[in-house]
Amino acid sequence: MNDKLFITMLKRYEADIEDALYKIECINEHGLIIPEHTGITDEVDKLLLKVSETEGKLAALRQHYGKREAKTVL
């Protein structure tokens, strides 16, 4: 994977995690709830699932593509 693609994917996953955590924070601290949407726990559960899945993707990206090996020239 080239550096540009790696950085793009890294930023995408980090942004997805931040987005979900921010939404949970807004629900929790600011009471930002849609009146007809009473499934607050379901919504938080979905957001936590997104965080968990995305953290797994981020870990896999870093594990498999994060290390750059030095190229040897003979």
PDB file of C-alpha atoms in Angstrom:
ATOM      1  CA  MET A   1       0.000   0.000   0.000  1.00  0.00           C
ATOM      2  CA  ASN A   2       1.446   3.370  -0.921  1.00  0.00           C
ATOM      3  CA  ASP A   3       1.888   6.131   1.651  1.00  0.00           C
ATOM      4  CA  LYS A   4      -0.903   8.346   0.310  1.00  0.00           C
ATOM      5  CA  LEU A   5      -3.483   5.546   0.468  1.00  0.00           C
ATOM      6  CA  PHE A   6      -2.304   4.540   3.950  1.00  0.00           C
ATOM      7  CA  ILE A   7      -2.638   8.098   5.260  1.00  0.00           C
ATOM      8  CA  THR A   8      -6.045   8.513   3.615  1.00  0.00           C
ATOM      9  CA  MET A   9      -7.390   5.342   5.220  1.00  0.00           C
ATOM     10  CA  LEU A  10      -5.849   6.253   8.569  1.00  0.00           C
ATOM     11  CA  LYS A  11      -7.544   9.656   8.546  1.00  0.00           C
ATOM     12  CA  ARG A  12     -10.854   8.135   7.456  1.00  0.00           C
ATOM     13  CA  TYR A  13     -10.900   5.643  10.319  1.00  0.00           C
ATOM     14  CA  GLU A  14      -9.804   8.227  12.880  1.00  0.00           C
ATOM     15  CA  ALA A  15     -12.530  10.613  11.681  1.00  0.00           C
ATOM     16  CA  ASP A  16     -15.204   7.892  11.853  1.00  0.00           C
ATOM     17  CA  ILE A  17     -14.213   7.113  15.446  1.00  0.00           C
ATOM     18  CA  GLU A  18     -14.216  10.780  16.459  1.00  0.00           C
ATOM     19  CA  ASP A  19     -17.607  11.299  14.813  1.00  0.00           C
ATOM     20  CA  ALA A  20     -19.236   8.421  16.688  1.00  0.00           C
ATOM     21  CA  LEU A  21     -17.689   9.407  20.026  1.00  0.00           C
ATOM     22  CA  TYR A  22     -18.818  13.010  19.548  1.00  0.00           C
ATOM     23  CA  LYS A  23     -22.385  11.891  18.852  1.00  0.00           C
ATOM     24  CA  ILE A  24     -22.391   9.800  22.027  1.00  0.00           C
ATOM     25  CA  GLU A  25     -21.049  12.795  23.957  1.00  0.00           C
ATOM     26  CA  CYS A  26     -23.786  15.030  22.546  1.00  0.00           C
ATOM     27  CA  ILE A  27     -26.488  12.543  23.507  1.00  0.00           C
ATOM     28  CA  ASN A  28     -25.010  12.102  26.975  1.00  0.00           C
ATOM     29  CA  GLU A  29     -23.992  15.614  27.968  1.00  0.00           C
ATOM     30  CA  HIS A  30     -26.154  17.954  25.947  1.00  0.00           C
ATOM     31  CA  GLY A  31     -29.381  16.009  25.753  1.00  0.00           C
ATOM     32  CA  LEU A  32     -29.476  16.306  21.968  1.00  0.00           C
ATOM     33  CA  ILE A  33     -32.267  13.862  21.333  1.00  0.00           C
ATOM     34  CA  ILE A  34     -34.861  13.856  18.584  1.00  0.00           C
ATOM     35  CA  PRO A  35     -38.258  13.883  20.370  1.00  0.00           C
ATOM     36  CA  GLU A  36     -39.765  11.016  18.369  1.00  0.00           C
ATOM     37  CA  HIS A  37     -36.582   8.949  18.712  1.00  0.00           C
ATOM     38  CA  THR A  38     -36.864   7.175  22.042  1.00  0.00           C
ATOM     39  CA  GLY A  39     -34.357   4.406  21.324  1.00  0.00           C
ATOM     40  CA  ILE A  40     -31.441   6.229  22.915  1.00  0.00           C
ATOM     41  CA  THR A  41     -29.773   3.050  24.126  1.00  0.00           C
ATOM     42  CA  ASP A  42     -30.118   1.494  20.679  1.00  0.00           C
ATOM     43  CA  GLU A  43     -28.514   4.547  19.096  1.00  0.00           C
ATOM     44  CA  VAL A  44     -25.601   4.563  21.546  1.00  0.00           C
ATOM     45  CA  ASP A  45     -25.190   0.806  21.000  1.00  0.00           C
ATOM     46  CA  LYS A  46     -24.948   1.363  17.232  1.00  0.00           C
ATOM     47  CA  LEU A  47     -22.399   4.126  17.703  1.00  0.00           C
ATOM     48  CA  LEU A  48     -20.280   1.989  20.048  1.00  0.00           C
ATOM     49  CA  LEU A  49     -20.399  -0.850  17.524  1.00  0.00           C
ATOM     50  CA  LYS A  50     -19.145   1.556  14.859  1.00  0.00           C
ATOM     51  CA  VAL A  51     -16.289   2.652  17.132  1.00  0.00           C
ATOM     52  CA  SER A  52     -15.363  -0.953  17.894  1.00  0.00           C
ATOM     53  CA  GLU A  53     -15.427  -2.062  14.264  1.00  0.00           C
ATOM     54  CA  THR A  54     -13.482   0.974  13.093  1.00  0.00           C
ATOM     55  CA  GLU A  55     -10.852   0.539  15.811  1.00  0.00           C
ATOM     56  CA  GLY A  56     -10.414  -3.017  14.522  1.00  0.00           C
ATOM     57  CA  LYS A  57      -9.936  -1.743  10.982  1.00  0.00           C
ATOM     58  CA  LEU A  58      -7.473   0.865  12.196  1.00  0.00           C
ATOM     59  CA  ALA A  59      -5.489  -1.761  14.119  1.00  0.00           C
ATOM     60  CA  ALA A  60      -5.410  -4.055  11.078  1.00  0.00           C
ATOM     61  CA  LEU A  61      -4.289  -1.198   8.836  1.00  0.00           C
ATOM     62  CA  ARG A  62      -1.464  -0.310  11.207  1.00  0.00           C
ATOM     63  CA  GLN A  63      -0.468  -3.940  11.768  1.00  0.00           C
ATOM     64  CA  HIS A  64      -0.320  -4.938   8.117  1.00  0.00           C
ATOM     65  CA  TYR A  65       0.634  -1.699   6.392  1.00  0.00           C
ATOM     66  CA  GLY A  66       1.963   0.659   9.064  1.00  0.00           C
ATOM     67  CA  LYS A  67       5.535  -0.540   9.125  1.00  0.00           C
ATOM     68  CA  ARG A  68       7.717   0.615   6.325  1.00  0.00           C
ATOM     69  CA  GLU A  69      10.678  -1.608   5.626  1.00  0.00           C
ATOM     70  CA  ALA A  70      13.843  -0.032   4.367  1.00  0.00           C
ATOM     71  CA  LYS A  71      14.608  -0.977   0.795  1.00  0.00           C
ATOM     72  CA  THR A  72      18.108  -2.215   0.274  1.00  0.00           C
ATOM     73  CA  VAL A  73      19.985  -1.284  -2.826  1.00  0.00           C
ATOM     74  CA  LEU A  74      22.623  -3.736  -3.990  1.00  0.00           C
TER      75      LEU A  74
END
